[in-house]
Tab-separated table of N, CA and C in Angstrom:
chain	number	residue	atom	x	y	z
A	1	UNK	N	-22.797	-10.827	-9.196
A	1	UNK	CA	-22.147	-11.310	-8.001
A	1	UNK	C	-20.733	-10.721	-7.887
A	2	UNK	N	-20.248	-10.486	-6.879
A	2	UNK	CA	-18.973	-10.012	-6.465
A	2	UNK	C	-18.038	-10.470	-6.657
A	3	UNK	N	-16.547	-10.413	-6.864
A	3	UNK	CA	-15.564	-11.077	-7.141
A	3	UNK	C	-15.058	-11.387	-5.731
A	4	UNK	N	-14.342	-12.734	-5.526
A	4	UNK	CA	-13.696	-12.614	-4.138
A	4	UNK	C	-12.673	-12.102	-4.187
A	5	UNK	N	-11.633	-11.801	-2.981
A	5	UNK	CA	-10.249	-10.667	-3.458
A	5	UNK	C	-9.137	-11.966	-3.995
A	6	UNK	N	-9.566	-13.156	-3.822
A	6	UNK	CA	-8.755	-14.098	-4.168
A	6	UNK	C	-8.760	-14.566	-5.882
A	7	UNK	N	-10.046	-14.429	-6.023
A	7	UNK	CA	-9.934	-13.951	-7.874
A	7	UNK	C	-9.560	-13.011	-8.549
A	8	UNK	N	-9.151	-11.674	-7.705
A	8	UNK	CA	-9.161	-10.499	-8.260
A	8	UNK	C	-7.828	-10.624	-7.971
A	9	UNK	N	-7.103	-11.342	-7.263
A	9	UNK	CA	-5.169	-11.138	-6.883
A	9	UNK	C	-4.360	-11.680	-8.708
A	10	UNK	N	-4.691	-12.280	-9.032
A	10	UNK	CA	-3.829	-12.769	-10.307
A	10	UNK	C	-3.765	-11.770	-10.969
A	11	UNK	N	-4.591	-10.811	-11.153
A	11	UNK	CA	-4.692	-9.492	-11.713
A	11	UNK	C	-4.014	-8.645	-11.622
A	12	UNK	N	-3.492	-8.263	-10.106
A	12	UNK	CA	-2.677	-7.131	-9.735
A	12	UNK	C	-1.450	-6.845	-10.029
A	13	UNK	N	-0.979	-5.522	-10.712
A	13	UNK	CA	0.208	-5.230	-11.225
A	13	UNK	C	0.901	-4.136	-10.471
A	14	UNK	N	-0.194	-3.670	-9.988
A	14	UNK	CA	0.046	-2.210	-8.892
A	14	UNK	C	-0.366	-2.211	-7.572
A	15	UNK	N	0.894	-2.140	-6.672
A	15	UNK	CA	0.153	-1.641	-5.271
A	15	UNK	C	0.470	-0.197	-4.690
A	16	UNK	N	-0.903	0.010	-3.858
A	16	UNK	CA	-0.624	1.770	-3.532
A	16	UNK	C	-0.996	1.924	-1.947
A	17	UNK	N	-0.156	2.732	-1.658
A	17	UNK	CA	-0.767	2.142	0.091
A	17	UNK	C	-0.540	3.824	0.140
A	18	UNK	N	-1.437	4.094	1.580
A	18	UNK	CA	-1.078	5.177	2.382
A	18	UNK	C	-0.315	4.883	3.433
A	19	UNK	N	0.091	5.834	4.323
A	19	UNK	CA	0.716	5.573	5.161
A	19	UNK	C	0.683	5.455	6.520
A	20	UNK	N	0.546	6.859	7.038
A	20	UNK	CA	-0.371	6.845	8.597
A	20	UNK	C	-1.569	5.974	8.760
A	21	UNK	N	-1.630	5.037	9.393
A	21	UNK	CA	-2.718	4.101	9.834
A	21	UNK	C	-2.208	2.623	8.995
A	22	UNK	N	-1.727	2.020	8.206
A	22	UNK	CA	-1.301	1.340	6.669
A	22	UNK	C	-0.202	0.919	7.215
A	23	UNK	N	1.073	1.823	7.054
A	23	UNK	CA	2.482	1.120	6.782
A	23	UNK	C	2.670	1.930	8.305
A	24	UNK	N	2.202	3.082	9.319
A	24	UNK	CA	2.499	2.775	10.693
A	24	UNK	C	1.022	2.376	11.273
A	25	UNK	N	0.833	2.765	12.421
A	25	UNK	CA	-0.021	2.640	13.758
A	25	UNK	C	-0.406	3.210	13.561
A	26	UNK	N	-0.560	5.137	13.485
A	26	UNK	CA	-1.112	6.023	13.150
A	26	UNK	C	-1.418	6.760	14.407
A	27	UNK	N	0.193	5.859	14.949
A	27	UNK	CA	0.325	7.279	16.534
A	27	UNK	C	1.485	7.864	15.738
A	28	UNK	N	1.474	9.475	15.768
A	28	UNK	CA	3.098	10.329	15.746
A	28	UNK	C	3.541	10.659	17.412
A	29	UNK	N	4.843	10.565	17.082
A	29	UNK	CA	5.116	10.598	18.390
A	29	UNK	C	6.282	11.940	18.113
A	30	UNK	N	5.920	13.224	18.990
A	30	UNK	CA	6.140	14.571	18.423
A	30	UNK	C	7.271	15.024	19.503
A	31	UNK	N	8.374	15.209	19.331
A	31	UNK	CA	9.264	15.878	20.406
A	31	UNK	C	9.481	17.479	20.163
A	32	UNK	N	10.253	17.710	21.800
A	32	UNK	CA	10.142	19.160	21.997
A	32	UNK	C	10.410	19.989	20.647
A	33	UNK	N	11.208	19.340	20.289
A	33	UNK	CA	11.695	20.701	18.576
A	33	UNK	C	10.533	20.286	17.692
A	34	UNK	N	9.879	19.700	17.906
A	34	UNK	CA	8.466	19.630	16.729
A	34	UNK	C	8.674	18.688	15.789
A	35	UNK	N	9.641	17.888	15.534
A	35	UNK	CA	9.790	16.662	14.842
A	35	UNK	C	8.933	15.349	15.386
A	36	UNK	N	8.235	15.160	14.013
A	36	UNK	CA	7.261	13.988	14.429
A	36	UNK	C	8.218	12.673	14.041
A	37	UNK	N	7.797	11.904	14.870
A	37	UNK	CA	8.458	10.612	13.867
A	37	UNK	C	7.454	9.180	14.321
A	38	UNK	N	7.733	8.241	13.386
A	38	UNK	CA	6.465	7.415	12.744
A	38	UNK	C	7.390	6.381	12.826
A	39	UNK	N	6.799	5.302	13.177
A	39	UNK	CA	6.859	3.442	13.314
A	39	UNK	C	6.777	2.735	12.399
A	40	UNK	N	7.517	2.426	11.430
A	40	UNK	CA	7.137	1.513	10.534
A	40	UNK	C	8.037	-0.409	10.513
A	41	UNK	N	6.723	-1.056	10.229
A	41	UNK	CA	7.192	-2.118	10.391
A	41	UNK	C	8.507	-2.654	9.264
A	42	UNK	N	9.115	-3.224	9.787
A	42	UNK	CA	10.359	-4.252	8.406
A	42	UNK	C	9.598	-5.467	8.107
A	43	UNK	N	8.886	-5.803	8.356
A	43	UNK	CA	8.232	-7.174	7.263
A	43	UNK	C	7.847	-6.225	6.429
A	44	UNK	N	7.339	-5.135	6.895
A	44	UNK	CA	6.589	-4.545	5.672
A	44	UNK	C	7.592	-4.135	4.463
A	45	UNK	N	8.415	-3.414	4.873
A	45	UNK	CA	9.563	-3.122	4.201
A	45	UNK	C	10.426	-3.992	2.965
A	46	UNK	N	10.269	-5.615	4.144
A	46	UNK	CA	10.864	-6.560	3.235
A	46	UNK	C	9.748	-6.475	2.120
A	47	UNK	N	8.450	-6.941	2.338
A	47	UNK	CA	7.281	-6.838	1.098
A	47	UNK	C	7.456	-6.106	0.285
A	48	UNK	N	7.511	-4.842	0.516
A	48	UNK	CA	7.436	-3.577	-0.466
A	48	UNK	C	9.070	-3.623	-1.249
A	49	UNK	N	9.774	-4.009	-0.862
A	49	UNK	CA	11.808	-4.379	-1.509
A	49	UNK	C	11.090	-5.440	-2.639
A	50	UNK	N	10.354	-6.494	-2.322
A	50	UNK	CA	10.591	-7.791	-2.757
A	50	UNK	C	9.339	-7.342	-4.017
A	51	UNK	N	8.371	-6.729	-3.811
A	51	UNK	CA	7.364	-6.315	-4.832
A	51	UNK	C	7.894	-5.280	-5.805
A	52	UNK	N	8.388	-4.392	-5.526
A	52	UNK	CA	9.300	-3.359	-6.470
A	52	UNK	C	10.352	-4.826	-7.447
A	53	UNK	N	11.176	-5.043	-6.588
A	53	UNK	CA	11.891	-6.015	-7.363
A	53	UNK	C	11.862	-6.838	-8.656
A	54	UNK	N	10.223	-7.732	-7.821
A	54	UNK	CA	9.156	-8.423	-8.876
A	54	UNK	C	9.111	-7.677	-10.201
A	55	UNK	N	8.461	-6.234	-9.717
A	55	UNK	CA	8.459	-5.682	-11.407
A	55	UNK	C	7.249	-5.040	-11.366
A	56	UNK	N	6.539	-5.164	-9.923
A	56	UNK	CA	5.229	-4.461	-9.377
A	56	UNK	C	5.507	-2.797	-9.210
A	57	UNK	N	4.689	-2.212	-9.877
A	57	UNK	CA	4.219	-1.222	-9.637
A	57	UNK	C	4.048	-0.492	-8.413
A	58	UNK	N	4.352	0.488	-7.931
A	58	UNK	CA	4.655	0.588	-5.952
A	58	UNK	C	4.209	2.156	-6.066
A	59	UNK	N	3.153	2.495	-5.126
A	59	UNK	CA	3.658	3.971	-5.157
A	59	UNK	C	3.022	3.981	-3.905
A	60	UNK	N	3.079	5.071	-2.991
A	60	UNK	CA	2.614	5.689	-2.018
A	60	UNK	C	2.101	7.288	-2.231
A	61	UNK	N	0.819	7.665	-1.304
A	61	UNK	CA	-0.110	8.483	-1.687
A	61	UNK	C	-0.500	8.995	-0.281
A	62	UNK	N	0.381	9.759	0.518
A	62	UNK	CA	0.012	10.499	1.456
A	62	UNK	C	-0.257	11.387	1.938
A	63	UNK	N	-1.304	12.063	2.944
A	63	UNK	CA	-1.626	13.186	3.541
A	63	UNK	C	-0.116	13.949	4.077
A	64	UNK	N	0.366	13.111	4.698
A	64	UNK	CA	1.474	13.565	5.462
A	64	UNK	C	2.790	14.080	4.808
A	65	UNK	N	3.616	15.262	5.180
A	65	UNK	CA	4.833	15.974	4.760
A	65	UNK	C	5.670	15.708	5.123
A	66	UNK	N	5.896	14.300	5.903
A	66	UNK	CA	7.707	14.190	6.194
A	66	UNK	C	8.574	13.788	5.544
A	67	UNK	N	9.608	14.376	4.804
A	67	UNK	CA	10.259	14.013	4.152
A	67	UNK	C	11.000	12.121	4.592
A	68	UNK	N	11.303	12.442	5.476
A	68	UNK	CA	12.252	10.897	6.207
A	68	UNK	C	11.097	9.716	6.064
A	69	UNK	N	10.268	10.149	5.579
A	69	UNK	CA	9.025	9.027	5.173
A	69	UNK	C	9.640	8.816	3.497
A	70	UNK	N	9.280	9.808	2.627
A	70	UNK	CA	10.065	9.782	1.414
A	70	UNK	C	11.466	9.302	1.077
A	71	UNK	N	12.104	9.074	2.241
A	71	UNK	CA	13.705	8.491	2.285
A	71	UNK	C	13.693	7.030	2.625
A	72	UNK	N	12.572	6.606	3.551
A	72	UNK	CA	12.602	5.191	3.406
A	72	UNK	C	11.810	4.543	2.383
A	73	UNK	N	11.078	4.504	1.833
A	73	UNK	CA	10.764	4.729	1.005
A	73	UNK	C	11.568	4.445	-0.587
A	74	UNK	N	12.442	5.769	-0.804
A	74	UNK	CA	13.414	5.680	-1.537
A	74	UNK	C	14.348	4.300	-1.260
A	75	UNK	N	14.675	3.708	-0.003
A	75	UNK	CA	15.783	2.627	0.518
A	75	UNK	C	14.990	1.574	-0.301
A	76	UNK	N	13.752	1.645	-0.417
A	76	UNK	CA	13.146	-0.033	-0.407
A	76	UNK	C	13.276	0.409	-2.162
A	77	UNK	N	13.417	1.544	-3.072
A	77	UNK	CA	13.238	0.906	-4.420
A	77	UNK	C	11.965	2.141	-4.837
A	78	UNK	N	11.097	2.735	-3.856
A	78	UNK	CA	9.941	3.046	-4.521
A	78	UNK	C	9.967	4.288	-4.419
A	79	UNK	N	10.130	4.946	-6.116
A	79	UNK	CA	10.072	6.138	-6.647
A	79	UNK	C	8.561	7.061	-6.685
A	80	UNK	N	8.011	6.423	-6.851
A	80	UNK	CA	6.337	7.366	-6.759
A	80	UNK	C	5.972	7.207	-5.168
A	81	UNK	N	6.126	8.571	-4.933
A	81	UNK	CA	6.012	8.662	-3.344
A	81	UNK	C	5.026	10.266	-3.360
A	82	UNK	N	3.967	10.273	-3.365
A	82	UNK	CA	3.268	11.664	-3.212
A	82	UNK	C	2.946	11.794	-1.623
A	83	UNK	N	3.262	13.041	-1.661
A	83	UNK	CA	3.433	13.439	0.124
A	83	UNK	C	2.740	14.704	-0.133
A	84	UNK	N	1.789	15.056	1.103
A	84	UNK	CA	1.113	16.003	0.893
A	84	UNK	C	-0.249	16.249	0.386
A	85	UNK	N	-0.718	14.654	0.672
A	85	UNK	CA	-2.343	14.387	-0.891
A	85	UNK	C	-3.818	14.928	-0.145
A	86	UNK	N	-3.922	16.340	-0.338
A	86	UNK	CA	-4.945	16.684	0.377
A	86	UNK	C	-6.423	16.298	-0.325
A	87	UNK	N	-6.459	15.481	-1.274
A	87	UNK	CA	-7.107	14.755	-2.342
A	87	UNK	C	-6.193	13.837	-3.257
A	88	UNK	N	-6.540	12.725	-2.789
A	88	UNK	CA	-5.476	11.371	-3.291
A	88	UNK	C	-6.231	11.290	-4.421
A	89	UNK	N	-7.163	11.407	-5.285
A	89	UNK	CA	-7.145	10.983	-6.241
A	89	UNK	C	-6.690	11.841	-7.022
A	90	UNK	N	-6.332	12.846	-6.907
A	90	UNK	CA	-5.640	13.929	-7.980
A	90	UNK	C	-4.383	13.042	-8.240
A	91	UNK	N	-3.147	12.638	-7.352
A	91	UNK	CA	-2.242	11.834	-7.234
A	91	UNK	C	-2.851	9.985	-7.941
A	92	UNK	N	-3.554	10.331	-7.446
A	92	UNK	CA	-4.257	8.193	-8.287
A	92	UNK	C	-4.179	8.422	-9.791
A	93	UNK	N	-4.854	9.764	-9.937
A	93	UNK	CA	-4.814	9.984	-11.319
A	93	UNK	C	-4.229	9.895	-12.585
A	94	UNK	N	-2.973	10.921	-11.670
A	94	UNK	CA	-1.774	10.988	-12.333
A	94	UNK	C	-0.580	9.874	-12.076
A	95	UNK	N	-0.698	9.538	-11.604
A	95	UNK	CA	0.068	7.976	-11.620
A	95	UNK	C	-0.368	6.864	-12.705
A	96	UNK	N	-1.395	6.783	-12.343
A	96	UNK	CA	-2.175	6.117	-13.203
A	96	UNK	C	-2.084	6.087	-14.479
A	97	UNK	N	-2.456	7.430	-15.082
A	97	UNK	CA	-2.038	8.317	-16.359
A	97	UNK	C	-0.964	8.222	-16.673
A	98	UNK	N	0.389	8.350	-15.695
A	98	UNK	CA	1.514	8.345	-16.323
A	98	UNK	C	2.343	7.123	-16.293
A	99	UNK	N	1.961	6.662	-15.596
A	99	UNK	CA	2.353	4.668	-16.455
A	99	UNK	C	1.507	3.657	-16.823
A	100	UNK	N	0.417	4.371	-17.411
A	100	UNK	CA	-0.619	3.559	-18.306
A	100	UNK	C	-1.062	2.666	-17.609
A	101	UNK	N	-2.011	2.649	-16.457
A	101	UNK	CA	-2.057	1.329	-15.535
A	101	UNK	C	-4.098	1.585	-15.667
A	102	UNK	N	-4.314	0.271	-15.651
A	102	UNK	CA	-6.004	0.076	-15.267
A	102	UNK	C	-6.447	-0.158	-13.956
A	103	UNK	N	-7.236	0.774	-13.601
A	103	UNK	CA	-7.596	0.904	-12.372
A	103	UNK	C	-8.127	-0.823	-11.529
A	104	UNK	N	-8.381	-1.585	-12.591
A	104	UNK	CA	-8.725	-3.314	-11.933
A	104	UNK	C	-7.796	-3.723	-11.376
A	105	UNK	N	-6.414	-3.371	-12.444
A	105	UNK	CA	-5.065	-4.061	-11.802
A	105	UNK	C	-4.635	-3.363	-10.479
A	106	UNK	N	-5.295	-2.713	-9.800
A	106	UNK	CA	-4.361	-2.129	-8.623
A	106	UNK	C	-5.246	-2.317	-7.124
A	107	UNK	N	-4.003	-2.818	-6.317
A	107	UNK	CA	-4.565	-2.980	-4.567
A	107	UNK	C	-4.310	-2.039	-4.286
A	108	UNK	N	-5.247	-0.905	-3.277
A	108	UNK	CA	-4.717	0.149	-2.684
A	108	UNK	C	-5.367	-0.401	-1.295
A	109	UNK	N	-4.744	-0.089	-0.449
A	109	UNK	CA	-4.471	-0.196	0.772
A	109	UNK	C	-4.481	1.163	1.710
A	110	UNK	N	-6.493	1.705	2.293
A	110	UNK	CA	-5.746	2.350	3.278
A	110	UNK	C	-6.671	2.389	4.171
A	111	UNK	N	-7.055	3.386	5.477
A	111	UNK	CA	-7.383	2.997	6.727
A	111	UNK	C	-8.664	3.752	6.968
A	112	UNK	N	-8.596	5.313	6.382
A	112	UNK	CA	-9.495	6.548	6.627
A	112	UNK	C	-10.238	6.994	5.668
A	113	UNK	N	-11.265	8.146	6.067
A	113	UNK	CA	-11.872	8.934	4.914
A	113	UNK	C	-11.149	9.099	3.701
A	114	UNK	N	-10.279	9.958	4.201
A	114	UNK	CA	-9.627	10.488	2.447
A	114	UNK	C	-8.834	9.022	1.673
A	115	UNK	N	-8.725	8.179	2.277
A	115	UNK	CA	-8.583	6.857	1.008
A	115	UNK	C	-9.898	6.634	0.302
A	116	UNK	N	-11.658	6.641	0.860
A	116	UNK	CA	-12.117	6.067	0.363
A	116	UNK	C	-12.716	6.318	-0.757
A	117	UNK	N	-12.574	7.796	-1.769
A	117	UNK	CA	-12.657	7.752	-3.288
A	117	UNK	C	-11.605	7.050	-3.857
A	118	UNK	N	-10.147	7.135	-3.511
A	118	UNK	CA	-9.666	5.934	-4.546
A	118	UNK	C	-9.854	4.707	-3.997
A	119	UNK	N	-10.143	3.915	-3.317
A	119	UNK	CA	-11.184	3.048	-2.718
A	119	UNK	C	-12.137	2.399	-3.825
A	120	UNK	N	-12.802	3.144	-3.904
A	120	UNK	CA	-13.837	3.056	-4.553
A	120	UNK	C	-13.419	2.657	-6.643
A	121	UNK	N	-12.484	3.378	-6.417
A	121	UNK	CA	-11.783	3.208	-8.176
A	121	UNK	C	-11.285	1.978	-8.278
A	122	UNK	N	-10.421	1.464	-7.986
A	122	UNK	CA	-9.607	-0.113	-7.552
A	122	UNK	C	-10.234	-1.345	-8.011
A	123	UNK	N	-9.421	-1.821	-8.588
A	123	UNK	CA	-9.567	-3.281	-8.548
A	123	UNK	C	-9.609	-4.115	-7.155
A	124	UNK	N	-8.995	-4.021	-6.592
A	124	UNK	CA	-8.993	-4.175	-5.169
A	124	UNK	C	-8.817	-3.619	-4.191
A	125	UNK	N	-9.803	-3.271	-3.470
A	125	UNK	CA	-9.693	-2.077	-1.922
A	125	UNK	C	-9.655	-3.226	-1.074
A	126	UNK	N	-8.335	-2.431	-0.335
A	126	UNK	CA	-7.946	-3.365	1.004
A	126	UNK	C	-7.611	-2.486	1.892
A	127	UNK	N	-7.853	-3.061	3.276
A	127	UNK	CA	-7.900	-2.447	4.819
A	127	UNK	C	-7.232	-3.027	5.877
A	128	UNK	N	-6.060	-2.665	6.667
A	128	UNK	CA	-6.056	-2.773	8.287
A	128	UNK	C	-7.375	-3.478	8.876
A	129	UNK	N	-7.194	-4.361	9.549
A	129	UNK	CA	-8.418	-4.460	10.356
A	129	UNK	C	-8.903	-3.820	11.737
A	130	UNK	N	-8.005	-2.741	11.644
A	130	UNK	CA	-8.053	-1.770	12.179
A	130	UNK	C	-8.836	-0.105	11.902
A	131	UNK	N	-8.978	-0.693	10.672
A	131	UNK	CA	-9.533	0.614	9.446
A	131	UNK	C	-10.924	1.345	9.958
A	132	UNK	N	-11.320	2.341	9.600
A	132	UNK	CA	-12.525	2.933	9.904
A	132	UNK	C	-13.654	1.973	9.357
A	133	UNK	N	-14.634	2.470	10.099
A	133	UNK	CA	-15.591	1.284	9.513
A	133	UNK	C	-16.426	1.718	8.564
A	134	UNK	N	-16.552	2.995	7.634
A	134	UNK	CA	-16.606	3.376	6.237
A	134	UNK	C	-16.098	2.298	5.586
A	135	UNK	N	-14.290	2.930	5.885
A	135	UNK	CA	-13.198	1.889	4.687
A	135	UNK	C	-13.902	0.575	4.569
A	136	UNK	N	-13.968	0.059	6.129
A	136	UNK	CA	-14.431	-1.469	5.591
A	136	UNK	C	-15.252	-2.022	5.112
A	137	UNK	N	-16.543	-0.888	5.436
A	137	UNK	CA	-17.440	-1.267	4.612
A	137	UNK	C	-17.280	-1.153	3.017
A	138	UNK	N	-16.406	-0.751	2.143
A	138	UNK	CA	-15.627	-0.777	1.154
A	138	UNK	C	-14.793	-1.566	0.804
A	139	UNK	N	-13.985	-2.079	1.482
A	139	UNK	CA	-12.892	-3.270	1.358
A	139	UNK	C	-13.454	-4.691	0.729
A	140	UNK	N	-12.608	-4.780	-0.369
A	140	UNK	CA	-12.988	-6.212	-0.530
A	140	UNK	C	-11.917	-7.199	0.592
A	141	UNK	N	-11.133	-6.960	0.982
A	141	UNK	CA	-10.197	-7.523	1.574
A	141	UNK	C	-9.697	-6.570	3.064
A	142	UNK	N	-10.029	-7.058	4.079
A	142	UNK	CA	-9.845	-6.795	5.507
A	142	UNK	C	-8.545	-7.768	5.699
A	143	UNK	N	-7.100	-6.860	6.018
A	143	UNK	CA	-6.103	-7.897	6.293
A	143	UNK	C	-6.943	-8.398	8.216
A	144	UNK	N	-6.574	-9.346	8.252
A	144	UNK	CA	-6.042	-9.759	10.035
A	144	UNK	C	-4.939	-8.956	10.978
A	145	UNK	N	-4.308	-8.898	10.053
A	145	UNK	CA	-3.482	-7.390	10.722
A	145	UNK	C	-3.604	-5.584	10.599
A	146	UNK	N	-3.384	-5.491	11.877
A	146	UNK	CA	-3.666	-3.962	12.171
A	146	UNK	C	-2.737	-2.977	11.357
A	147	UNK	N	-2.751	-1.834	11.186
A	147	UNK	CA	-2.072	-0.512	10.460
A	147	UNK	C	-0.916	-0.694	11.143
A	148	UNK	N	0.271	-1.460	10.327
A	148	UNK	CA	1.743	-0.533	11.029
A	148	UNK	C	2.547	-2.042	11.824
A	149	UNK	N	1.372	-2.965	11.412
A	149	UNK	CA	1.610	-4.293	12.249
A	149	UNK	C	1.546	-5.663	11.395
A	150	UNK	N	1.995	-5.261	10.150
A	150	UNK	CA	2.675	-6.027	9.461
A	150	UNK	C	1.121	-6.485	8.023
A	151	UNK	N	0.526	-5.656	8.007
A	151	UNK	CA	-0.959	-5.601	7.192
A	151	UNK	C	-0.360	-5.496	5.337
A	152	UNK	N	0.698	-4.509	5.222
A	152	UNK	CA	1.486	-4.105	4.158
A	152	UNK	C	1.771	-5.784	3.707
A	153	UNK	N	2.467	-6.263	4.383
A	153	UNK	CA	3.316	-7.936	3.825
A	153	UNK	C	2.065	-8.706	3.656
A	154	UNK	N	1.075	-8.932	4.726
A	154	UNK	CA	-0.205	-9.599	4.274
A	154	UNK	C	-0.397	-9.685	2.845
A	155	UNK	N	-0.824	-8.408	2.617
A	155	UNK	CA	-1.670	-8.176	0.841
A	155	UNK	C	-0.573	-8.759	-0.079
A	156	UNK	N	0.791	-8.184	0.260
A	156	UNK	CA	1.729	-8.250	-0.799
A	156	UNK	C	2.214	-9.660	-1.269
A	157	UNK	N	2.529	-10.448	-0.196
A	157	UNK	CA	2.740	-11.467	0.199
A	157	UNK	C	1.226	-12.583	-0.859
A	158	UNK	N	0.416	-12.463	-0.374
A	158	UNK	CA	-0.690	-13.011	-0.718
A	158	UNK	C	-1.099	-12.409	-2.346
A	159	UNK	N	-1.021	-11.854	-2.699
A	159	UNK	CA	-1.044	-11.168	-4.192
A	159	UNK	C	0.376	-11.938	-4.928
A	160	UNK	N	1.553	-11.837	-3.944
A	160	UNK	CA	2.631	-12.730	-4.846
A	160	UNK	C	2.533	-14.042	-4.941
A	161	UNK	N	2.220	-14.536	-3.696
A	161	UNK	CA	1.914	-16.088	-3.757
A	161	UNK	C	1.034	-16.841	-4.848
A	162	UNK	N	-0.001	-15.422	-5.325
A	162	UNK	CA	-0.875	-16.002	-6.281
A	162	UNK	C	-0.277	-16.129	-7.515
A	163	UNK	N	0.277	-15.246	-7.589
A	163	UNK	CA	0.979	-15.387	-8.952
A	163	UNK	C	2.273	-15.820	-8.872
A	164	UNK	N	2.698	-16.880	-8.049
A	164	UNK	CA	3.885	-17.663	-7.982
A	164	UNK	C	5.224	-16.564	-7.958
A	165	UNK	N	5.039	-15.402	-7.209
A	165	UNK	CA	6.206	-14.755	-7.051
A	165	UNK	C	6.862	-14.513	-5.734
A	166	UNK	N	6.519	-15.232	-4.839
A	166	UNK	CA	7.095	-15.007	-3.544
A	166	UNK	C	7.717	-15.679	-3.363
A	167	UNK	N	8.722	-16.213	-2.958
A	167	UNK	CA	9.853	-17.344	-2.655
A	167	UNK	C	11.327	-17.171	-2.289
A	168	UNK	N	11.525	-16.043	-2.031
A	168	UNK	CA	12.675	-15.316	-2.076
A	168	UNK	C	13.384	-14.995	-3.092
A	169	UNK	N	13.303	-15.753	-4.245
A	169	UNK	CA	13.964	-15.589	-5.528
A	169	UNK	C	14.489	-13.949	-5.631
A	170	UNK	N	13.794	-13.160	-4.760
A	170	UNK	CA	14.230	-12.105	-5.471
A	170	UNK	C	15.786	-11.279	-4.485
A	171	UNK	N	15.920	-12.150	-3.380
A	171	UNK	CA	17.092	-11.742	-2.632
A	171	UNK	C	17.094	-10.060	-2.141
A	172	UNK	N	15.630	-10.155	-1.919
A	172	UNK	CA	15.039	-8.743	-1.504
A	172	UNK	C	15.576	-8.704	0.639
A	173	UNK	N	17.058	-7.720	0.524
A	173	UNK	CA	17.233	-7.558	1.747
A	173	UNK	C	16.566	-6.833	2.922
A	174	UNK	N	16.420	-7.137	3.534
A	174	UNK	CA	15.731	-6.243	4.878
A	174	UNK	C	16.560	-5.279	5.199
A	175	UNK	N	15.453	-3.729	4.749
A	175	UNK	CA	15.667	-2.407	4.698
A	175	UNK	C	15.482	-1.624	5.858
């Protein structure tokens, strides 16, 4: 029998999200000089400040090359930022590998095809309810919220609560 994602949250030490579709909407919005730029929510932000803080494990694992993604990012605390993952599990790998982490303990969080081999590795696969309907058919956990619309704080939020770490204690400011 299956685990529910609510038995499998006390577990989690690591969260890994993508980005386009996840932490924005997964519209770019492209001006005349060719600079894309991307929507990201601040609840989410606060989540991801307040989970680094905790002592959680944080990384991000994206297709996408914008650096100013890697800079916010950097604001909230979170150093493992792979940009560029034309195969995310090469990046799952080596993360993984290099801070000794078990693939049970970790929520990854993402929306499309190329999430769903590390998907599939996870202790817990979680989705936008917005997500392709592959992903979801994969997901143990479908947030209620859409990519980019506050889905990031859902998981995080709910993974801390389980383990009695959400409460503000951590004086995690909005980034």
């Amino acid at each position: 029998m299956e685990k529910s994602y609510k038995e499998i949250m006390p577990k989690i030490t690591t969260f890994i999200f993508d980005v386009d579709g996840v932490l924005t909407n997964g519209v770019v919005t492209i001006f005349p000089g060719g600079e894309m730029v991307r929507n990201m929510n601040i609840k989410d932000g606060y989540a991801l400040k307040t989970a680094v803080k905790a002592g959680y494990n944080v990384c991000i694992i994206s297709g996408g090359t914008n650096e100013a993604v890697r800079k916010r990012f950097k604001v909230l605390g979170i150093t493992n930022v792979y940009l560029g993952a034309q195969n995310k599990m090469i990046q799952f790998n080596e993360f993984i590998k290099l801070h000794n982490i078990q693939p049970e303990h970790i929520l990854y969080m993402g929306d499309d095809i190329p999430d769903y081999p590390v998907m599939k590795k996870v202790g817990l696969p979680c989705c936008p309810k917005d997500a392709a309907p592959e992903i979801q058919e994969i997901a143990t956990y479908i947030s209620h919220k859409k990519g980019g619309a506050g889905c990031v704080r859902d998981v995080i939020e709910q993974v801390l609560k389980v383990q009695d770490k959400w409460n503000g204690q951590f004086d995690a400011k909005y980034d």
